[in-house]
Short mmCIF file of C-alpha atoms in Angstrom, two decimals:
data_model
loop_
_atom_site.label_atom_id
_atom_site.label_comp_id
_atom_site.label_asym_id
_atom_site.label_seq_id
_atom_site.Cartn_x
_atom_site.Cartn_y
_atom_site.Cartn_z
CA MET X 690 -114.47 -58.53 -107.76
CA LYS X 691 -112.44 -55.37 -108.05
CA LYS X 692 -110.41 -52.93 -105.98
CA ILE X 693 -110.54 -49.17 -106.43
CA VAL X 694 -107.80 -46.96 -104.99
CA ILE X 695 -108.96 -43.61 -103.59
CA LYS X 696 -106.16 -41.08 -103.29
CA GLY X 697 -106.14 -38.45 -100.55
CA PHE X 698 -108.86 -40.15 -98.48
CA LYS X 699 -110.03 -38.02 -95.53
CA CYS X 700 -111.06 -39.63 -92.23
CA ASP X 701 -111.07 -38.74 -88.53
CA ALA X 702 -107.45 -39.87 -88.23
CA GLY X 703 -106.39 -37.45 -90.97
CA ILE X 704 -105.68 -37.77 -94.67
CA ILE X 705 -104.59 -41.15 -95.96
CA LYS X 706 -102.40 -41.11 -99.05
CA LYS X 707 -104.54 -43.85 -100.60
CA LEU X 708 -107.29 -46.25 -99.58
CA ASP X 709 -108.14 -49.54 -101.28
CA VAL X 710 -111.90 -50.09 -101.52
CA PHE X 711 -113.18 -53.58 -102.44
CA PHE X 712 -116.34 -54.23 -104.47
CA CYS X 713 -118.01 -57.48 -105.49
CA ASN X 714 -119.05 -58.29 -109.06
CA GLU X 715 -122.46 -56.75 -108.42
CA GLY X 716 -120.87 -53.45 -107.43
CA ASN X 717 -121.56 -53.71 -103.68
CA LEU X 718 -118.98 -52.70 -101.08
CA VAL X 719 -117.11 -55.59 -99.43
CA ILE X 720 -116.76 -54.17 -95.95
CA LEU X 721 -114.16 -56.14 -94.00
CA PRO X 722 -111.36 -56.11 -96.62
CA THR X 723 -111.95 -52.36 -97.03
CA LEU X 724 -111.67 -51.83 -93.26
CA PHE X 725 -108.53 -53.97 -93.30
CA SER X 726 -107.13 -51.69 -96.00
CA LEU X 727 -107.97 -48.65 -93.87
CA PHE X 728 -106.20 -50.22 -90.89
CA LEU X 729 -103.08 -51.11 -92.90
CA ARG X 730 -102.87 -47.69 -94.54
CA LEU X 731 -103.20 -45.93 -91.17
CA LYS X 732 -100.99 -48.15 -89.02
CA GLN X 733 -98.73 -50.13 -91.40
CA VAL X 734 -99.00 -52.91 -88.83
CA VAL X 735 -99.88 -56.59 -89.06
CA PHE X 736 -100.38 -59.16 -86.33
CA ILE X 737 -98.23 -62.25 -86.21
CA ARG X 738 -98.80 -65.28 -84.01
CA LYS X 739 -96.42 -66.04 -81.19
CA ASN X 740 -96.45 -69.30 -79.26
CA LEU X 741 -96.51 -68.99 -75.47
CA ILE X 742 -95.97 -71.59 -72.75
CA ASP X 743 -97.65 -70.89 -69.42
CA SER X 744 -96.58 -72.07 -65.98
CA SER X 745 -98.46 -75.34 -66.36
CA GLY X 746 -96.69 -76.15 -69.61
CA GLU X 747 -99.70 -75.45 -71.80
CA VAL X 748 -98.91 -73.98 -75.20
CA GLY X 749 -100.96 -71.00 -76.28
CA ARG X 750 -100.80 -68.34 -78.92
CA GLU X 751 -101.09 -64.59 -78.92
CA LEU X 752 -101.04 -61.94 -81.63
CA VAL X 753 -98.23 -59.41 -81.54
CA LYS X 754 -97.70 -56.34 -83.70
CA SER X 755 -95.17 -56.25 -86.52
CA TYR X 756 -94.55 -53.18 -88.66
CA ILE X 757 -94.50 -53.37 -92.47
CA THR X 758 -93.64 -50.98 -95.29
CA GLU X 759 -96.06 -49.23 -97.62
CA GLY X 760 -94.85 -51.45 -100.44
CA THR X 761 -95.74 -54.52 -98.42
CA VAL X 762 -99.20 -53.07 -97.78
CA ASP X 763 -99.67 -52.72 -101.57
CA LEU X 764 -98.51 -56.31 -102.07
CA TYR X 765 -100.77 -57.77 -99.37
CA LEU X 766 -103.88 -55.98 -100.63
CA ASN X 767 -103.26 -57.14 -104.20
CA TYR X 768 -102.88 -60.77 -103.10
CA LEU X 769 -105.98 -60.41 -100.93
CA LEU X 770 -107.92 -59.23 -104.00
CA LYS X 771 -106.94 -62.37 -105.93
CA TYR X 772 -108.06 -64.55 -103.03
CA LEU X 773 -111.40 -62.75 -102.78
CA GLN X 774 -111.87 -63.19 -106.53
CA PHE X 775 -111.47 -66.95 -105.96
CA ILE X 776 -114.05 -66.86 -103.13
CA GLU X 777 -116.54 -64.96 -105.25
CA ASP X 778 -116.04 -66.82 -108.53
CA THR X 779 -115.50 -70.37 -107.28
CA VAL X 780 -116.57 -70.99 -103.70
CA LYS X 781 -119.91 -69.20 -104.05
CA LYS X 782 -120.86 -71.58 -106.87
CA GLN X 783 -120.29 -74.58 -104.61
CA THR X 784 -121.98 -73.44 -101.40
CA ASN X 785 -124.64 -71.00 -100.25
CA THR X 786 -123.09 -70.59 -96.80
CA VAL X 787 -120.01 -68.67 -97.93
CA SER X 788 -119.79 -65.55 -100.06
CA VAL X 789 -117.27 -62.81 -100.57
CA HIS X 790 -119.32 -60.73 -98.11
CA LEU X 791 -118.90 -63.48 -95.49
CA ASN X 792 -115.22 -64.14 -96.12
CA GLU X 793 -114.52 -64.11 -92.38
CA VAL X 794 -116.27 -67.50 -92.03
CA VAL X 795 -114.34 -69.22 -94.81
CA THR X 796 -112.87 -72.37 -93.30
CA GLN X 797 -109.19 -73.14 -92.89
CA LYS X 798 -109.68 -76.08 -95.27
CA VAL X 799 -110.92 -73.81 -98.06
CA ILE X 800 -108.13 -71.28 -97.51
CA ASN X 801 -105.46 -73.97 -97.72
CA TYR X 802 -107.17 -75.48 -100.74
CA TYR X 803 -106.73 -72.10 -102.43
CA VAL X 804 -103.04 -71.92 -101.51
CA ASN X 805 -102.11 -75.50 -102.40
CA ASP X 806 -104.52 -76.77 -105.05
CA VAL X 807 -105.45 -73.56 -106.83
CA LEU X 808 -102.24 -71.52 -106.72
CA VAL X 809 -99.56 -74.21 -106.84
CA LEU X 810 -101.21 -77.05 -108.75
CA ALA X 811 -103.70 -75.28 -111.01
CA HIS X 812 -102.06 -71.90 -111.62
CA GLY X 813 -98.43 -73.02 -111.40
CA ALA X 814 -97.48 -70.32 -108.88
CA GLY X 815 -93.86 -70.18 -107.79
CA THR X 816 -92.37 -70.03 -104.29
CA SER X 817 -92.29 -66.23 -104.05
CA SER X 818 -95.90 -65.79 -105.12
CA VAL X 819 -97.18 -68.52 -102.78
CA THR X 820 -95.15 -67.25 -99.82
CA SER X 821 -96.44 -63.70 -100.37
CA THR X 822 -100.02 -64.99 -100.63
CA ILE X 823 -99.70 -66.89 -97.33
CA SER X 824 -98.27 -63.79 -95.65
CA ALA X 825 -101.09 -61.64 -96.99
CA LEU X 826 -103.82 -64.07 -95.92
CA ASN X 827 -102.23 -64.50 -92.50
CA ALA X 828 -102.19 -60.72 -92.11
CA TYR X 829 -105.88 -60.50 -93.00
CA TYR X 830 -107.18 -63.40 -90.90
CA ASN X 831 -104.97 -62.49 -87.93
CA TRP X 832 -106.45 -58.98 -88.08
CA LEU X 833 -109.93 -60.50 -88.13
CA ALA X 834 -109.04 -62.66 -85.12
CA TYR X 835 -107.53 -59.69 -83.26
CA SER X 836 -110.77 -57.80 -83.93
CA ASN X 837 -112.83 -60.77 -82.64
CA LEU X 838 -114.41 -61.21 -86.07
CA SER X 839 -112.97 -64.64 -86.81
CA LEU X 840 -111.00 -67.49 -85.29
CA MET X 841 -107.29 -67.94 -85.90
CA VAL X 842 -106.49 -70.16 -88.87
CA ASP X 843 -103.34 -72.05 -89.84
CA ILE X 844 -102.39 -71.32 -93.44
CA PHE X 845 -99.58 -73.42 -94.82
CA LEU X 846 -97.94 -74.89 -97.90
CA GLN X 847 -98.07 -78.68 -97.86
CA PRO X 848 -94.60 -80.35 -98.02
CA ALA X 849 -95.30 -81.99 -101.38
CA ASN X 850 -96.38 -78.68 -102.84
CA LYS X 851 -93.30 -76.88 -101.56
CA GLU X 852 -91.19 -78.82 -104.05
CA ARG X 853 -93.81 -78.26 -106.73
CA ALA X 854 -93.72 -74.48 -106.13
CA GLU X 855 -89.94 -74.55 -106.46
CA LYS X 856 -90.29 -76.34 -109.80
CA ASN X 857 -92.88 -73.77 -110.87
CA THR X 858 -90.36 -71.05 -110.04
CA SER X 859 -87.74 -72.70 -112.25
CA ARG X 860 -90.29 -73.06 -115.04
CA LYS X 861 -91.21 -69.39 -114.87
CA GLN X 862 -87.52 -68.52 -115.23
CA ALA X 863 -87.40 -70.33 -118.59
CA VAL X 864 -86.67 -68.37 -121.76
CA LYS X 865 -89.76 -66.34 -122.67
CA TYR X 866 -88.43 -65.02 -125.98
CA ILE X 867 -89.41 -67.06 -129.02
CA SER X 868 -86.83 -66.87 -131.79
CA THR X 869 -87.53 -65.88 -135.38
CA ASP X 870 -86.68 -69.46 -136.34
CA GLY X 871 -89.25 -70.75 -133.86
CA ARG X 872 -91.88 -68.39 -135.25
CA PHE X 873 -91.12 -69.44 -138.82
CA LYS X 874 -91.58 -73.11 -137.89
CA LEU X 875 -94.74 -72.25 -135.98
CA LEU X 876 -96.24 -70.70 -139.11
CA LYS X 877 -95.04 -73.63 -141.19
CA ASN X 878 -97.11 -75.93 -138.98
CA CYS X 879 -100.27 -73.95 -139.71
CA LEU X 880 -102.66 -75.58 -142.17
CA LEU X 881 -105.18 -72.75 -141.90
CA ILE X 882 -104.77 -69.08 -142.70
CA ARG X 883 -106.72 -68.39 -139.50
CA ASP X 884 -104.14 -70.15 -137.33
CA GLU X 885 -101.30 -68.43 -139.16
CA LEU X 886 -102.91 -65.06 -138.47
CA LEU X 887 -103.57 -65.89 -134.82
CA MET X 888 -99.87 -66.58 -134.34
CA CYS X 889 -98.94 -63.37 -136.18
CA MET X 890 -101.27 -61.37 -133.95
CA GLY X 891 -99.07 -62.45 -131.06
CA PHE X 892 -95.58 -61.74 -132.37
CA LEU X 893 -96.31 -59.02 -134.95
CA VAL X 894 -99.08 -57.07 -133.20
CA GLY X 895 -98.64 -57.94 -129.51
CA LEU X 896 -102.14 -59.22 -128.81
CA ARG X 897 -103.12 -61.40 -125.88
CA SER X 898 -105.12 -64.50 -126.79
CA LYS X 899 -108.46 -62.97 -125.72
CA GLU X 900 -107.76 -59.73 -127.59
CA ASN X 901 -108.10 -61.55 -130.91
CA CYS X 902 -111.83 -61.53 -130.15
CA GLY X 903 -111.77 -57.74 -130.41
CA LEU X 904 -111.07 -57.65 -134.15
CA LEU X 905 -114.33 -56.49 -135.74
CA LEU X 906 -115.23 -56.26 -139.42
CA ASN X 907 -117.54 -53.25 -139.46
CA ASP X 908 -117.04 -49.72 -138.18
CA PHE X 909 -118.22 -49.29 -134.60
CA THR X 910 -118.80 -46.61 -131.99
CA TYR X 911 -116.91 -46.75 -128.70
CA ASN X 912 -117.35 -44.08 -126.04
CA LYS X 913 -119.28 -42.02 -128.60
CA VAL X 914 -116.37 -42.03 -131.06
CA ARG X 915 -116.63 -43.71 -134.46
CA GLN X 916 -113.86 -46.26 -135.07
CA LEU X 917 -112.84 -48.05 -138.24
CA GLY X 918 -113.47 -51.77 -138.60
CA LEU X 919 -111.30 -54.14 -140.61
CA ILE X 920 -113.37 -53.74 -143.78
CA SER X 921 -112.52 -50.03 -143.77
CA LEU X 922 -108.85 -50.95 -143.39
CA PHE X 923 -109.18 -53.36 -146.31
CA ASN X 924 -110.55 -50.46 -148.38
CA GLN X 925 -107.55 -48.34 -147.35
CA LEU X 926 -105.30 -51.20 -148.43
CA LYS X 927 -106.86 -51.23 -151.89
CA SER X 928 -107.07 -47.48 -152.41
CA ASN X 929 -103.65 -46.45 -151.14
CA LYS X 930 -100.91 -48.64 -152.63
CA SER X 931 -98.14 -46.77 -150.81
CA GLN X 932 -99.58 -47.04 -147.28
CA GLN X 933 -97.53 -49.48 -145.23
CA VAL X 934 -99.05 -49.24 -141.74
CA PHE X 935 -102.73 -49.46 -140.80
CA VAL X 936 -104.16 -48.48 -137.43
CA TYR X 937 -106.95 -50.33 -135.63
CA PHE X 938 -108.64 -49.27 -132.39
CA LEU X 939 -108.82 -52.18 -129.93
CA ALA X 940 -111.70 -51.44 -127.57
CA GLY X 941 -111.14 -51.82 -123.83
CA ILE X 942 -113.92 -54.38 -123.43
CA TYR X 943 -111.64 -56.91 -125.10
CA THR X 944 -108.41 -56.12 -123.19
CA LYS X 945 -107.09 -57.45 -119.92
CA GLY X 946 -107.09 -54.20 -117.99
CA GLY X 947 -110.03 -52.58 -119.72
CA GLY X 948 -107.91 -49.93 -121.41
CA SER X 949 -108.34 -49.27 -125.12
CA ARG X 950 -105.32 -48.89 -127.37
CA LYS X 951 -104.24 -48.58 -130.98
CA ILE X 952 -102.70 -51.60 -132.67
CA TYR X 953 -100.84 -51.61 -135.97
CA PHE X 954 -100.90 -53.96 -138.96
CA ASN X 955 -98.18 -53.84 -141.59
CA ARG X 956 -99.28 -54.04 -145.22
CA ARG X 957 -98.25 -57.65 -145.74
CA LEU X 958 -100.16 -58.80 -142.66
CA LEU X 959 -103.29 -56.89 -143.62
CA GLU X 960 -103.15 -58.40 -147.13
CA ARG X 961 -103.11 -61.85 -145.56
CA MET X 962 -106.04 -60.88 -143.32
CA LEU X 963 -107.97 -59.78 -146.41
CA GLU X 964 -107.20 -63.11 -148.09
CA TYR X 965 -108.57 -64.96 -145.05
CA TYR X 966 -111.70 -62.81 -145.06
CA LEU X 967 -112.40 -63.41 -148.77
CA THR X 968 -111.58 -67.11 -148.90
CA GLU X 969 -111.33 -69.31 -145.82
CA ARG X 970 -113.72 -67.33 -143.61
CA ALA X 971 -116.16 -66.56 -146.43
CA GLU X 972 -116.46 -70.23 -147.34
CA ILE X 973 -117.19 -71.22 -143.74
CA MET X 974 -119.76 -68.46 -143.24
CA ASN X 975 -121.54 -69.23 -146.54
CA ASN X 976 -121.69 -72.95 -145.83
CA GLU X 977 -123.04 -72.40 -142.31
CA GLY X 978 -125.40 -69.58 -143.30
CA LEU X 979 -123.97 -67.29 -140.63
CA ASN X 980 -123.26 -63.58 -140.54
CA HIS X 981 -121.61 -61.71 -137.65
CA ASP X 982 -119.03 -59.00 -137.03
CA LYS X 983 -116.17 -61.03 -135.51
CA PHE X 984 -113.16 -61.53 -137.77
CA PHE X 985 -111.89 -64.87 -136.49
CA VAL X 986 -114.27 -67.84 -136.51
CA LYS X 987 -114.27 -71.41 -135.23
CA ILE X 988 -113.74 -74.42 -137.49
CA ASP X 989 -114.95 -77.38 -135.41
CA ASN X 990 -118.04 -79.22 -136.60
CA GLN X 991 -120.22 -78.32 -133.61
CA THR X 992 -119.63 -74.56 -133.58
CA ARG X 993 -118.24 -73.95 -137.06
CA GLY X 994 -118.49 -70.30 -138.09
CA GLN X 995 -119.14 -68.91 -134.62
CA PRO X 996 -116.69 -66.38 -133.10
CA ILE X 997 -113.55 -67.83 -131.56
CA LYS X 998 -113.26 -67.98 -127.76
CA ASN X 999 -110.82 -66.10 -125.52
CA ASP X 1000 -108.48 -69.09 -125.31
CA THR X 1001 -108.57 -70.21 -128.95
CA ALA X 1002 -105.20 -68.67 -129.81
CA THR X 1003 -103.66 -70.14 -126.65
CA ASN X 1004 -104.97 -73.61 -127.47
CA ARG X 1005 -103.85 -73.46 -131.10
CA PHE X 1006 -100.36 -72.36 -130.03
CA SER X 1007 -100.11 -75.39 -127.73
CA VAL X 1008 -100.90 -77.67 -130.68
CA LEU X 1009 -98.79 -75.90 -133.30
CA LYS X 1010 -95.61 -75.70 -131.20
CA LYS X 1011 -95.32 -79.49 -130.91
CA GLY X 1012 -92.14 -80.81 -132.47
CA ILE X 1013 -90.44 -77.39 -132.56
CA LEU X 1014 -87.28 -77.77 -130.52
CA SER X 1015 -86.68 -74.03 -130.17
CA ILE X 1016 -90.07 -73.55 -128.48
CA GLY X 1017 -90.09 -75.03 -125.00
CA HIS X 1018 -92.76 -77.07 -123.26
CA ASP X 1019 -93.44 -74.16 -120.92
CA ASN X 1020 -93.73 -71.48 -123.60
CA SER X 1021 -97.25 -70.11 -124.11
CA TYR X 1022 -99.05 -67.84 -126.54
CA GLN X 1023 -98.29 -64.98 -124.15
CA ASP X 1024 -94.60 -65.43 -124.99
CA LEU X 1025 -95.36 -64.39 -128.58
CA ARG X 1026 -96.57 -61.07 -127.14
CA HIS X 1027 -93.39 -60.82 -125.05
CA SER X 1028 -91.34 -61.50 -128.17
CA PHE X 1029 -93.18 -58.75 -130.07
CA ALA X 1030 -92.45 -56.29 -127.26
CA THR X 1031 -88.80 -57.35 -127.05
CA ASP X 1032 -88.29 -56.84 -130.79
CA LEU X 1033 -89.96 -53.42 -130.54
CA PHE X 1034 -87.81 -52.54 -127.53
CA HIS X 1035 -84.67 -53.53 -129.44
CA SER X 1036 -85.64 -51.44 -132.47
CA LYS X 1037 -86.29 -48.36 -130.34
CA LEU X 1038 -82.94 -48.60 -128.54
CA ASN X 1039 -81.14 -47.58 -131.75
CA GLY X 1040 -77.97 -49.35 -130.64
CA GLU X 1041 -77.99 -47.97 -127.09
CA PRO X 1042 -77.07 -50.60 -124.43
CA ALA X 1043 -80.28 -51.79 -122.78
CA ILE X 1044 -78.68 -52.03 -119.36
CA ASN X 1045 -78.10 -48.26 -119.29
CA ILE X 1046 -81.67 -47.10 -119.76
CA GLY X 1047 -84.18 -45.92 -117.15
CA CYS X 1048 -87.94 -46.14 -116.71
CA ASN X 1049 -88.64 -42.99 -118.73
CA HIS X 1050 -86.59 -43.98 -121.76
CA PRO X 1051 -88.55 -43.59 -125.05
CA ALA X 1052 -88.11 -47.31 -125.76
CA ILE X 1053 -89.82 -48.23 -122.47
CA ILE X 1054 -92.62 -45.71 -122.99
CA GLU X 1055 -93.25 -46.98 -126.52
CA VAL X 1056 -93.36 -50.62 -125.41
CA ALA X 1057 -95.69 -49.81 -122.51
CA ILE X 1058 -98.10 -47.92 -124.79
CA ARG X 1059 -98.13 -50.60 -127.49
CA LEU X 1060 -98.82 -53.29 -124.89
CA GLY X 1061 -101.61 -51.27 -123.32
CA HIS X 1062 -99.91 -50.57 -119.99
CA LYS X 1063 -100.54 -47.35 -118.07
CA ILE X 1064 -97.53 -45.10 -118.47
CA ASP X 1065 -98.60 -42.80 -115.62
CA ASN X 1066 -97.90 -45.57 -113.11
CA PRO X 1067 -94.19 -45.58 -112.05
CA ASN X 1068 -94.44 -49.16 -110.77
CA THR X 1069 -95.70 -50.32 -114.17
CA LEU X 1070 -92.80 -48.64 -115.94
CA LYS X 1071 -90.35 -50.23 -113.50
CA LEU X 1072 -91.84 -53.64 -114.21
CA VAL X 1073 -91.71 -53.07 -117.98
CA THR X 1074 -88.11 -51.85 -117.72
CA TYR X 1075 -86.95 -54.84 -115.71
CA ARG X 1076 -88.82 -57.36 -117.83
CA TYR X 1077 -87.61 -56.16 -121.22
CA ILE X 1078 -84.04 -55.52 -120.23
CA ARG X 1079 -83.99 -59.19 -119.17
CA LEU X 1080 -85.86 -60.36 -122.28
CA HIS X 1081 -83.60 -58.24 -124.49
CA LYS X 1082 -80.62 -60.12 -123.09
CA GLU X 1083 -82.41 -63.38 -123.90
CA MET X 1084 -83.14 -62.14 -127.41
CA MET X 1085 -79.51 -61.19 -128.01
CA SER X 1086 -78.45 -64.66 -126.95
CA VAL X 1087 -81.19 -66.58 -128.78
CA GLU X 1088 -80.84 -64.66 -132.04
CA GLY X 1089 -77.05 -64.87 -131.97
CA TYR X 1090 -76.31 -61.16 -131.60
CA TYR X 1091 -72.90 -60.16 -130.32
CA VAL X 1092 -73.25 -59.31 -126.62
#
């Protein structure tokens, strides 16, 4: 499931600044959400339910218009996309009567299951996220009802889950910066070079857990361009004793947003990677009689020597952090990536107060590029700016800097 934004869309009503077009995993147009997007972009109106009492005392409901901002339209369509992804990826597997192309017939029970069980209980969504999701889904299904395409549905957060969402909000406000002391103890808990490197890929390179699967040994071609694999970098390491930084091309097929980017290994890290390749990994591959291009391999008895999975680094972090007081229960492998970005942000400030900088500051641009974010999107830069100004303050406090 994906959403493509068409800018300057022409229709009978004129030119729309942008139109969100929804496609299923098979590449087919999902019609009703796209028409809903067209309606929202043209009118910036949603329908809200209003209770009415007639002369006989009967309670009824009607839909009345309420105007929203363009920013709210963006928000609603993004939350709708996540919901449709759930319908396509989960509900379709359980029933043949509902698909993403028949989302108008999804029952109230399934919708509220998504809000309460999936978002709050499974994904740990906080109050703001859940409230916005409910508003977005109400906007969509009320529009369907107004258009006589569906019945009205009641979407709500169960009382027990309201408190849970509030707790999730508090958890998400926990410190996301992992101190240098915490990282040192994390590495100390590693019995394998592989696990040590997986942790380093988070806080020294800024990789997501799944992106560790994109480290390839041999040279490869991506979009018709030849790229160097790790073996070529190992050769650079040996031939050039003065080189301190080594560049690797991380292909978009392994990243979250599908965008490729360059990542950087310092000399000491690459030396450790070479040691892993020649010793620990080589022994496993020889014993199992395997040969493939992925750098990191599994160690369990059943799948020993096969490439690691997308969540291997996440799972290992959860095990390795146990007993480390400076790493909280709610910290995840993703926080190593945040810590990498915060350290980079601090180094690029060159002593300038973080609170004074704007979205186009070189420190923000550098962090966004190194993390693989699109720097041509103002909203992305705003998010990066807000996040790392906040995390920088955490870092200053955690590391004991004078604030």
